[in-house]
Amino acid sequence: MGMLTQLSNPARFLSVTRPVLPAAGVIALLCLGVGSWLAFFGSPPDFRQGESVRIMYVHVPAAWGALQTYAFVAIASLIGFVWRHRLADVAAREAAPLGLAFTVLALVTGSLWGKVTWGVFWDWDPRLTSMMVLAFLYAGYLAIWRVMDEAQAARTAALLAMLGAVNLPIIKFSVEWWDTLHQKATVIRADGPAMPASMLWPLGLMTLGYAALFVFVLLLRMRSALARRRAGVPARPSRAVLEPAPEVAS
Amino acid sequence: MKATAPSRRALPFRRRQRRALLLGLVLPAFAGATALAVTAISRTQVYAYAPSALPASDELAGRTVKLGGLVEEGSLRHGAGTEVYFAVTDGAATVPVRFDGFLPSLVAEGDGAVVTGTVSSDGTFEATLVAARHDELYMAPEVADALKSTGRYDEYVAQKRR
């Protein structure tokens, strides 16, 4: 907590993260570059899926990133809610669009792969449905920040983020708890990955690349949010206002 | 004035504790309520019926349901046009399926499938949609061929699948 308290000082945050930014950018570029090359040219097709297995190298890290980003948003929200650390609120707010992007990427690539493999673009199976709920949670979270004033939005959005975290175990274990069209976990399972090393390498590099890209973009967004605040630019991009509902004539 | 000074300084502390207490009550309560809902859904709803759990046609009264299981070995045959017949089994029971439409290329004997449709009065499952089920096993085709040539393919696949 000591380090977190120090980091919650915006000036200190800016100086500490300055060298992290280019480092994360370089790592992201390297991992995504080498990972993509391996994914396209340096890994075998699958014995049943054929070449469409390569969608997995984009889909799986995106889905993992979607869940990890939500966990990050929920924890930052908790710190912001209880300790009133403004920087934690900023971190949660600036991470959420990345989480939404990961979620949409996972849904779209999964849909394309599903058409090739299952024969359907979409199915209301527990894994797919809970993942779509995650996209709506992110969208709702971001909408709160757009329509409320900053102090009120921070509290309300934080509550939504924390309550919505119950969806994370549901997504993760949906394939264990229920019968699903979506397959069970391949990499993280008790008796080791059911995948050869030639596929695990590009998957691992892409996952690392996504994580580094997340750190890079998040820091960039947080730094510009702090700069905007210092310059006195209003944080709320929308002019929408919440009005009381009109009274219904009986 | 003197009496209010210490309490005012203590106020942020009390507020923080109150917020922490609020979360300490609300979050576990919400998680518990969700857990109960999830448990209730698990006990009363199925994504797809296993062949041995599929209700009879009069029980379903024409309702569209999903049937999930393995395509039985030796059961897949093509009729006129795009018509196709196969049987879905879970080891305990087998349901004959009739389907007229686009059959995904990964639907094969011995592999999983999820079939959507209705149960006719003679017990045949009239499918409107067939989806292939893909499992969690990934392998290079050369490795699969090598395993097949040494006759260890079925054993390996069964051991890796759960």
CSV table of C-alpha atoms in Angstrom, one decimal:
chain,number,residue,atom,x,y,z
A,1,MET,CA,0.0,0.0,0.0
A,2,GLY,CA,3.0,2.3,0.6
A,3,MET,CA,3.9,2.3,-3.1
A,4,LEU,CA,0.3,2.9,-4.0
A,5,THR,CA,0.0,5.8,-1.7
A,6,GLN,CA,3.1,7.4,-3.2
A,7,LEU,CA,1.7,6.7,-6.7
A,8,SER,CA,-1.5,8.4,-5.8
A,9,ASN,CA,0.3,11.7,-6.0
A,10,PRO,CA,-0.2,12.8,-9.6
A,11,ALA,CA,3.2,14.5,-9.9
A,12,ARG,CA,4.9,11.4,-8.6
A,13,PHE,CA,2.9,9.2,-10.8
A,14,LEU,CA,4.0,11.3,-13.9
A,15,SER,CA,7.7,11.0,-13.0
A,16,VAL,CA,7.6,7.3,-12.1
A,17,THR,CA,5.6,6.3,-15.3
A,18,ARG,CA,7.7,8.4,-17.7
A,19,PRO,CA,10.3,5.7,-18.4
A,20,VAL,CA,7.7,2.9,-18.2
A,21,LEU,CA,5.8,4.4,-21.2
A,22,PRO,CA,8.5,3.8,-24.0
A,23,ALA,CA,9.5,0.5,-22.4
A,24,ALA,CA,6.0,-0.8,-22.6
A,25,GLY,CA,5.6,0.5,-26.1
A,26,VAL,CA,8.8,-1.3,-27.3
A,27,ILE,CA,7.8,-4.6,-25.6
A,28,ALA,CA,4.4,-4.4,-27.1
A,29,LEU,CA,5.8,-3.8,-30.6
A,30,LEU,CA,8.3,-6.7,-30.3
A,31,CYS,CA,5.9,-9.2,-28.8
A,32,LEU,CA,3.0,-8.4,-31.2
A,33,GLY,CA,5.4,-8.4,-34.1
A,34,VAL,CA,7.1,-11.7,-33.4
A,35,GLY,CA,3.9,-13.2,-32.1
A,36,SER,CA,2.0,-12.3,-35.3
A,37,TRP,CA,4.7,-13.6,-37.5
A,38,LEU,CA,4.7,-16.9,-35.5
A,39,ALA,CA,0.9,-17.0,-35.5
A,40,PHE,CA,0.8,-16.6,-39.3
A,41,PHE,CA,3.9,-18.4,-40.6
A,42,GLY,CA,5.7,-20.1,-37.6
A,43,SER,CA,2.9,-22.3,-36.3
A,44,PRO,CA,1.1,-25.4,-37.6
A,45,PRO,CA,-2.6,-25.5,-38.7
A,46,ASP,CA,-4.8,-27.5,-36.4
A,47,PHE,CA,-5.8,-31.1,-37.1
A,48,ARG,CA,-9.5,-30.3,-37.1
A,49,GLN,CA,-9.8,-26.5,-37.5
A,50,GLY,CA,-7.2,-26.2,-40.2
A,51,GLU,CA,-5.9,-22.6,-40.8
A,52,SER,CA,-8.8,-21.0,-38.9
A,53,VAL,CA,-7.0,-21.9,-35.7
A,54,ARG,CA,-4.9,-18.8,-36.2
A,55,ILE,CA,-7.9,-16.6,-35.2
A,56,MET,CA,-7.2,-18.0,-31.7
A,57,TYR,CA,-4.0,-15.9,-31.4
A,58,VAL,CA,-6.1,-12.7,-31.6
A,59,HIS,CA,-9.2,-14.0,-29.9
A,60,VAL,CA,-7.8,-15.7,-26.7
A,61,PRO,CA,-5.5,-12.8,-25.6
A,62,ALA,CA,-8.4,-10.3,-26.3
A,63,ALA,CA,-10.7,-12.4,-24.1
A,64,TRP,CA,-8.1,-12.7,-21.3
A,65,GLY,CA,-7.4,-8.9,-21.6
A,66,ALA,CA,-11.1,-8.2,-21.4
A,67,LEU,CA,-11.4,-10.0,-18.0
A,68,GLN,CA,-8.1,-8.7,-16.6
A,69,THR,CA,-9.0,-5.2,-17.5
A,70,TYR,CA,-12.3,-5.5,-15.8
A,71,ALA,CA,-10.6,-6.8,-12.7
A,72,PHE,CA,-8.3,-3.8,-12.9
A,73,VAL,CA,-11.2,-1.4,-13.2
A,74,ALA,CA,-13.0,-3.0,-10.3
A,75,ILE,CA,-10.0,-2.9,-8.0
A,76,ALA,CA,-9.1,0.7,-9.0
A,77,SER,CA,-12.8,1.6,-8.4
A,78,LEU,CA,-12.6,0.0,-4.9
A,79,ILE,CA,-9.5,2.1,-4.0
A,80,GLY,CA,-11.1,5.2,-5.5
A,81,PHE,CA,-14.4,4.6,-3.6
A,82,VAL,CA,-13.1,3.8,-0.2
A,83,TRP,CA,-9.9,5.9,0.0
A,84,ARG,CA,-11.1,8.7,-2.4
A,85,HIS,CA,-7.9,8.4,-4.4
A,86,ARG,CA,-8.6,10.6,-7.5
A,87,LEU,CA,-5.9,8.9,-9.5
A,88,ALA,CA,-7.5,5.5,-8.9
A,89,ASP,CA,-10.7,6.9,-10.4
A,90,VAL,CA,-8.8,8.2,-13.3
A,91,ALA,CA,-7.0,4.8,-13.8
A,92,ALA,CA,-10.4,3.0,-13.8
A,93,ARG,CA,-12.0,5.4,-16.2
A,94,GLU,CA,-9.1,5.4,-18.6
A,95,ALA,CA,-8.8,1.6,-18.6
A,96,ALA,CA,-12.4,0.9,-19.3
A,97,PRO,CA,-12.4,1.8,-23.0
A,98,LEU,CA,-9.5,-0.6,-23.5
A,99,GLY,CA,-11.5,-3.3,-21.8
A,100,LEU,CA,-14.5,-2.6,-24.0
A,101,ALA,CA,-12.2,-2.8,-27.1
A,102,PHE,CA,-10.8,-6.2,-25.9
A,103,THR,CA,-14.3,-7.5,-25.3
A,104,VAL,CA,-15.6,-6.4,-28.7
A,105,LEU,CA,-12.5,-7.9,-30.4
A,106,ALA,CA,-13.0,-11.2,-28.5
A,107,LEU,CA,-16.7,-11.2,-29.5
A,108,VAL,CA,-16.1,-10.4,-33.2
A,109,THR,CA,-13.1,-12.8,-33.7
A,110,GLY,CA,-15.0,-15.4,-31.8
A,111,SER,CA,-18.0,-15.0,-34.0
A,112,LEU,CA,-16.0,-15.3,-37.2
A,113,TRP,CA,-14.3,-18.4,-35.8
A,114,GLY,CA,-17.6,-19.8,-34.7
A,115,LYS,CA,-19.1,-19.5,-38.2
A,116,VAL,CA,-16.1,-21.5,-39.6
A,117,THR,CA,-16.0,-24.1,-36.8
A,118,TRP,CA,-19.5,-24.4,-35.3
A,119,GLY,CA,-21.4,-23.3,-38.3
A,120,VAL,CA,-23.1,-20.4,-36.5
A,121,PHE,CA,-22.0,-16.8,-35.9
A,122,TRP,CA,-23.7,-16.6,-32.6
A,123,ASP,CA,-25.4,-18.8,-30.0
A,124,TRP,CA,-26.9,-17.9,-26.7
A,125,ASP,CA,-24.7,-20.3,-24.8
A,126,PRO,CA,-23.5,-19.3,-21.2
A,127,ARG,CA,-20.0,-18.3,-22.2
A,128,LEU,CA,-21.0,-16.1,-25.2
A,129,THR,CA,-23.9,-14.6,-23.3
A,130,SER,CA,-21.9,-13.7,-20.2
A,131,MET,CA,-19.2,-12.2,-22.4
A,132,MET,CA,-21.8,-10.0,-24.1
A,133,VAL,CA,-23.0,-8.9,-20.6
A,134,LEU,CA,-19.4,-7.9,-20.0
A,135,ALA,CA,-19.5,-5.6,-23.0
A,136,PHE,CA,-22.7,-4.0,-21.7
A,137,LEU,CA,-21.1,-3.5,-18.3
A,138,TYR,CA,-18.2,-1.7,-19.9
A,139,ALA,CA,-20.6,0.4,-22.0
A,140,GLY,CA,-22.8,1.3,-19.0
A,141,TYR,CA,-19.7,2.1,-17.0
A,142,LEU,CA,-18.5,4.5,-19.7
A,143,ALA,CA,-22.0,6.0,-20.1
A,144,ILE,CA,-22.1,6.9,-16.4
A,145,TRP,CA,-18.8,8.9,-16.8
A,146,ARG,CA,-20.3,10.7,-19.8
A,147,VAL,CA,-23.6,11.9,-18.2
A,148,MET,CA,-22.7,12.7,-14.6
A,149,ASP,CA,-20.4,15.3,-13.1
A,150,GLU,CA,-17.0,13.9,-12.2
A,151,ALA,CA,-17.4,13.4,-8.4
A,152,GLN,CA,-20.9,11.8,-8.7
A,153,ALA,CA,-19.8,9.7,-11.8
A,154,ALA,CA,-16.7,8.4,-9.9
A,155,ARG,CA,-18.9,7.0,-7.1
A,156,THR,CA,-21.7,5.7,-9.3
A,157,ALA,CA,-19.3,4.1,-11.9
A,158,ALA,CA,-17.2,2.6,-9.1
A,159,LEU,CA,-20.3,0.9,-7.6
A,160,LEU,CA,-21.3,-0.5,-11.0
A,161,ALA,CA,-17.7,-1.7,-11.6
A,162,MET,CA,-17.5,-3.5,-8.3
A,163,LEU,CA,-21.0,-5.1,-8.5
A,164,GLY,CA,-20.4,-6.1,-12.1
A,165,ALA,CA,-17.2,-8.0,-11.0
A,166,VAL,CA,-19.5,-11.0,-10.1
A,167,ASN,CA,-19.7,-11.6,-13.8
A,168,LEU,CA,-15.9,-12.4,-14.0
A,169,PRO,CA,-16.1,-15.9,-12.3
A,170,ILE,CA,-19.3,-16.5,-14.2
A,171,ILE,CA,-17.5,-15.9,-17.5
A,172,LYS,CA,-14.4,-17.9,-16.5
A,173,PHE,CA,-16.3,-21.0,-15.1
A,174,SER,CA,-19.3,-20.9,-17.4
A,175,VAL,CA,-17.8,-23.7,-19.4
A,176,GLU,CA,-17.3,-25.8,-16.3
A,177,TRP,CA,-20.6,-25.1,-14.5
A,178,TRP,CA,-22.8,-25.5,-17.6
A,179,ASP,CA,-23.0,-27.4,-20.8
A,180,THR,CA,-21.9,-24.9,-23.5
A,181,LEU,CA,-21.2,-24.8,-27.2
A,182,HIS,CA,-18.0,-23.0,-26.3
A,183,GLN,CA,-15.1,-25.3,-25.5
A,184,LYS,CA,-13.5,-25.6,-22.1
A,185,ALA,CA,-10.1,-24.1,-21.1
A,186,THR,CA,-7.2,-25.4,-23.1
A,187,VAL,CA,-4.2,-23.6,-21.6
A,188,ILE,CA,-5.0,-23.2,-17.9
A,189,ARG,CA,-6.1,-26.7,-16.8
A,190,ALA,CA,-5.0,-29.2,-14.2
A,191,ASP,CA,-3.1,-31.6,-16.4
A,192,GLY,CA,-1.2,-29.0,-18.5
A,193,PRO,CA,-2.1,-27.3,-21.8
A,194,ALA,CA,-3.9,-29.4,-24.4
A,195,MET,CA,-1.9,-27.6,-27.1
A,196,PRO,CA,1.6,-28.1,-28.6
A,197,ALA,CA,4.4,-25.7,-27.8
A,198,SER,CA,4.4,-24.6,-31.4
A,199,MET,CA,1.0,-23.0,-30.8
A,200,LEU,CA,1.7,-22.0,-27.1
A,201,TRP,CA,4.6,-19.8,-28.2
A,202,PRO,CA,2.7,-17.4,-30.5
A,203,LEU,CA,-0.2,-17.4,-28.0
A,204,GLY,CA,2.1,-16.5,-25.1
A,205,LEU,CA,3.9,-13.7,-27.1
A,206,MET,CA,0.6,-12.3,-28.2
A,207,THR,CA,-0.7,-12.3,-24.7
A,208,LEU,CA,2.4,-10.5,-23.4
A,209,GLY,CA,2.1,-8.1,-26.3
A,210,TYR,CA,-1.6,-7.3,-25.5
A,211,ALA,CA,-0.6,-6.7,-21.8
A,212,ALA,CA,2.3,-4.4,-22.8
A,213,LEU,CA,0.0,-2.5,-25.2
A,214,PHE,CA,-2.6,-2.2,-22.4
A,215,VAL,CA,0.1,-0.7,-20.1
A,216,PHE,CA,1.3,1.6,-22.9
A,217,VAL,CA,-2.2,3.0,-23.9
A,218,LEU,CA,-3.4,3.2,-20.3
A,219,LEU,CA,-0.4,5.3,-19.2
A,220,LEU,CA,-0.8,7.5,-22.2
A,221,ARG,CA,-4.5,8.0,-21.5
A,222,MET,CA,-3.9,8.6,-17.8
A,223,ARG,CA,-1.1,11.1,-18.5
A,224,SER,CA,-3.2,13.0,-20.9
A,225,ALA,CA,-6.2,13.0,-18.5
A,226,LEU,CA,-4.0,14.5,-15.8
A,227,ALA,CA,-2.6,17.1,-18.3
A,228,ARG,CA,-6.2,18.0,-19.3
A,229,ARG,CA,-7.2,18.4,-15.7
A,230,ARG,CA,-4.1,20.6,-15.0
A,231,ALA,CA,-5.0,22.7,-18.0
A,232,GLY,CA,-8.6,23.1,-16.7
A,233,VAL,CA,-10.3,21.2,-19.5
A,234,PRO,CA,-13.6,19.7,-18.2
A,235,ALA,CA,-13.3,16.0,-17.8
A,236,ARG,CA,-16.8,15.2,-19.0
A,237,PRO,CA,-16.8,15.0,-22.8
A,238,SER,CA,-20.6,15.0,-23.1
A,239,ARG,CA,-23.0,17.9,-22.6
A,240,ALA,CA,-25.8,15.4,-21.8
A,241,VAL,CA,-27.5,16.1,-18.5
A,242,LEU,CA,-29.5,13.9,-16.3
A,243,GLU,CA,-33.0,15.3,-15.9
A,244,PRO,CA,-35.7,14.0,-13.6
A,245,ALA,CA,-38.2,11.8,-15.4
A,246,PRO,CA,-41.3,13.6,-16.6
A,247,GLU,CA,-44.4,12.9,-14.4
A,248,VAL,CA,-46.7,10.4,-15.8
A,249,ALA,CA,-50.3,11.5,-16.0
A,250,SER,CA,-52.6,9.0,-14.3
B,1,MET,CA,-15.8,25.2,19.6
B,2,LYS,CA,-13.1,23.3,21.4
B,3,ALA,CA,-15.2,20.1,21.5
B,4,THR,CA,-16.0,20.1,17.8
B,5,ALA,CA,-12.4,20.4,16.6
B,6,PRO,CA,-11.2,16.9,17.3
B,7,SER,CA,-14.4,15.3,15.9
B,8,ARG,CA,-14.1,17.3,12.7
B,9,ARG,CA,-10.5,16.1,12.2
B,10,ALA,CA,-11.8,12.5,12.8
B,11,LEU,CA,-14.6,12.9,10.3
B,12,PRO,CA,-12.7,11.8,7.1
B,13,PHE,CA,-11.7,8.7,9.0
B,14,ARG,CA,-15.2,7.9,10.0
B,15,ARG,CA,-16.5,8.5,6.4
B,16,ARG,CA,-13.9,6.2,5.0
B,17,GLN,CA,-14.8,3.5,7.5
B,18,ARG,CA,-18.5,4.0,6.7
B,19,ARG,CA,-17.8,3.5,3.0
B,20,ALA,CA,-15.7,0.4,3.7
B,21,LEU,CA,-18.5,-0.9,5.9
B,22,LEU,CA,-21.0,-0.2,3.2
B,23,LEU,CA,-19.0,-2.2,0.6
B,24,GLY,CA,-18.3,-4.9,3.2
B,25,LEU,CA,-22.0,-5.5,3.5
B,26,VAL,CA,-23.2,-4.8,-0.1
B,27,LEU,CA,-20.6,-6.6,-2.1
B,28,PRO,CA,-20.8,-10.0,-0.2
B,29,ALA,CA,-24.6,-9.7,-0.2
B,30,PHE,CA,-24.7,-9.1,-3.9
B,31,ALA,CA,-22.1,-11.9,-4.6
B,32,GLY,CA,-24.2,-14.2,-2.4
B,33,ALA,CA,-27.4,-13.3,-4.2
B,34,THR,CA,-25.7,-13.9,-7.6
B,35,ALA,CA,-24.3,-17.2,-6.4
B,36,LEU,CA,-27.9,-18.3,-5.3
B,37,ALA,CA,-29.3,-17.2,-8.7
B,38,VAL,CA,-26.5,-19.1,-10.6
B,39,THR,CA,-27.1,-22.2,-8.5
B,40,ALA,CA,-30.8,-22.0,-9.2
B,41,ILE,CA,-30.3,-21.6,-12.9
B,42,SER,CA,-27.9,-24.5,-12.9
B,43,ARG,CA,-30.5,-26.8,-11.3
B,44,THR,CA,-33.4,-25.9,-13.4
B,45,GLN,CA,-32.1,-24.9,-16.8
B,46,VAL,CA,-30.1,-26.8,-19.4
B,47,TYR,CA,-28.3,-25.3,-22.4
B,48,ALA,CA,-28.9,-28.5,-24.3
B,49,TYR,CA,-30.7,-31.8,-23.4
B,50,ALA,CA,-28.5,-34.9,-23.3
B,51,PRO,CA,-30.2,-37.7,-25.3
B,52,SER,CA,-31.0,-39.6,-22.1
B,53,ALA,CA,-32.7,-36.4,-20.6
B,54,LEU,CA,-34.7,-35.4,-23.7
B,55,PRO,CA,-38.4,-35.1,-22.8
B,56,ALA,CA,-41.0,-37.0,-24.9
B,57,SER,CA,-42.7,-35.1,-27.8
B,58,ASP,CA,-46.0,-34.7,-25.9
B,59,GLU,CA,-44.2,-33.3,-22.9
B,60,LEU,CA,-42.5,-30.6,-25.1
B,61,ALA,CA,-45.6,-29.9,-27.1
B,62,GLY,CA,-43.8,-28.7,-30.1
B,63,ARG,CA,-41.4,-26.5,-28.2
B,64,THR,CA,-38.0,-25.8,-29.9
B,65,VAL,CA,-35.2,-27.3,-27.8
B,66,LYS,CA,-31.5,-28.1,-28.1
B,67,LEU,CA,-30.1,-31.6,-28.1
B,68,GLY,CA,-26.4,-32.1,-27.3
B,69,GLY,CA,-24.2,-35.1,-27.6
B,70,LEU,CA,-21.9,-37.2,-29.8
B,71,VAL,CA,-22.8,-38.1,-33.4
B,72,GLU,CA,-23.0,-41.9,-33.2
B,73,GLU,CA,-20.4,-43.9,-35.1
B,74,GLY,CA,-21.9,-45.3,-38.3
B,75,SER,CA,-25.1,-43.3,-38.1
B,76,LEU,CA,-24.4,-40.4,-40.5
B,77,ARG,CA,-26.0,-40.8,-44.0
B,78,HIS,CA,-27.1,-38.4,-46.6
B,79,GLY,CA,-30.6,-38.4,-48.2
B,80,ALA,CA,-32.0,-36.5,-51.2
B,81,GLY,CA,-30.5,-33.0,-51.7
B,82,THR,CA,-29.2,-31.5,-48.5
B,83,GLU,CA,-31.2,-33.9,-46.3
B,84,VAL,CA,-29.1,-35.7,-43.7
B,85,TYR,CA,-29.8,-38.3,-41.0
B,86,PHE,CA,-27.7,-39.1,-38.0
B,87,ALA,CA,-28.1,-40.1,-34.4
B,88,VAL,CA,-27.0,-38.2,-31.3
B,89,THR,CA,-25.9,-40.3,-28.3
B,90,ASP,CA,-24.6,-39.8,-24.8
B,91,GLY,CA,-23.8,-43.5,-24.2
B,92,ALA,CA,-27.1,-44.0,-22.2
B,93,ALA,CA,-29.6,-43.1,-24.9
B,94,THR,CA,-29.6,-42.4,-28.7
B,95,VAL,CA,-31.9,-40.0,-30.5
B,96,PRO,CA,-32.4,-40.2,-34.3
B,97,VAL,CA,-32.0,-36.8,-36.0
B,98,ARG,CA,-33.3,-35.6,-39.4
B,99,PHE,CA,-31.9,-32.4,-40.8
B,100,ASP,CA,-32.3,-30.5,-44.1
B,101,GLY,CA,-29.9,-27.7,-44.5
B,102,PHE,CA,-26.3,-26.6,-44.1
B,103,LEU,CA,-24.2,-29.1,-42.2
B,104,PRO,CA,-21.0,-27.6,-40.8
B,105,SER,CA,-17.9,-29.5,-42.0
B,106,LEU,CA,-16.8,-30.3,-38.5
B,107,VAL,CA,-19.9,-32.4,-37.8
B,108,ALA,CA,-18.5,-35.9,-37.9
B,109,GLU,CA,-19.1,-39.3,-36.4
B,110,GLY,CA,-17.7,-39.6,-32.9
B,111,ASP,CA,-17.5,-35.8,-32.5
B,112,GLY,CA,-19.8,-33.5,-30.5
B,113,ALA,CA,-22.8,-31.6,-32.0
B,114,VAL,CA,-25.5,-29.3,-30.7
B,115,VAL,CA,-28.8,-29.7,-32.6
B,116,THR,CA,-31.7,-27.2,-32.4
B,117,GLY,CA,-35.2,-28.3,-33.3
B,118,THR,CA,-38.4,-30.1,-32.2
B,119,VAL,CA,-39.2,-33.7,-31.3
B,120,SER,CA,-41.7,-35.3,-33.6
B,121,SER,CA,-44.4,-37.8,-32.4
B,122,ASP,CA,-42.4,-40.8,-33.6
B,123,GLY,CA,-39.4,-39.7,-31.5
B,124,THR,CA,-37.3,-38.3,-34.3
B,125,PHE,CA,-35.6,-35.0,-33.7
B,126,GLU,CA,-36.5,-32.7,-36.5
B,127,ALA,CA,-33.5,-30.3,-36.6
B,128,THR,CA,-33.6,-26.8,-37.9
B,129,LEU,CA,-30.0,-26.0,-37.0
B,130,VAL,CA,-26.9,-28.2,-36.5
B,131,ALA,CA,-23.8,-26.8,-34.8
B,132,ALA,CA,-20.5,-28.7,-34.5
B,133,ARG,CA,-19.0,-28.7,-31.1
B,134,HIS,CA,-15.3,-28.1,-30.9
B,135,ASP,CA,-13.4,-29.4,-27.9
B,136,GLU,CA,-10.3,-28.0,-26.1
B,137,LEU,CA,-7.8,-30.2,-27.9
B,138,TYR,CA,-5.3,-28.5,-30.3
B,139,MET,CA,-2.8,-30.5,-32.4
B,140,ALA,CA,-0.8,-30.2,-35.6
B,141,PRO,CA,-2.1,-32.4,-38.4
B,142,GLU,CA,1.2,-34.2,-38.8
B,143,VAL,CA,1.1,-35.2,-35.1
B,144,ALA,CA,-2.5,-36.5,-35.5
B,145,ASP,CA,-1.4,-38.5,-38.6
B,146,ALA,CA,1.6,-39.9,-36.7
B,147,LEU,CA,-0.6,-41.0,-33.8
B,148,LYS,CA,-3.1,-42.5,-36.2
B,149,SER,CA,-0.4,-44.5,-38.0
B,150,THR,CA,0.8,-46.0,-34.7
B,151,GLY,CA,-2.8,-46.6,-33.5
B,152,ARG,CA,-2.4,-44.5,-30.4
B,153,TYR,CA,-4.7,-41.7,-31.7
B,154,ASP,CA,-8.0,-42.7,-29.9
B,155,GLU,CA,-6.2,-43.3,-26.7
B,156,TYR,CA,-4.3,-40.0,-26.8
B,157,VAL,CA,-7.5,-38.0,-27.7
B,158,ALA,CA,-9.5,-39.7,-25.0
B,159,GLN,CA,-6.8,-38.9,-22.4
B,160,LYS,CA,-6.5,-35.3,-23.4
B,161,ARG,CA,-10.3,-34.6,-23.5
B,162,ARG,CA,-12.2,-34.3,-20.3
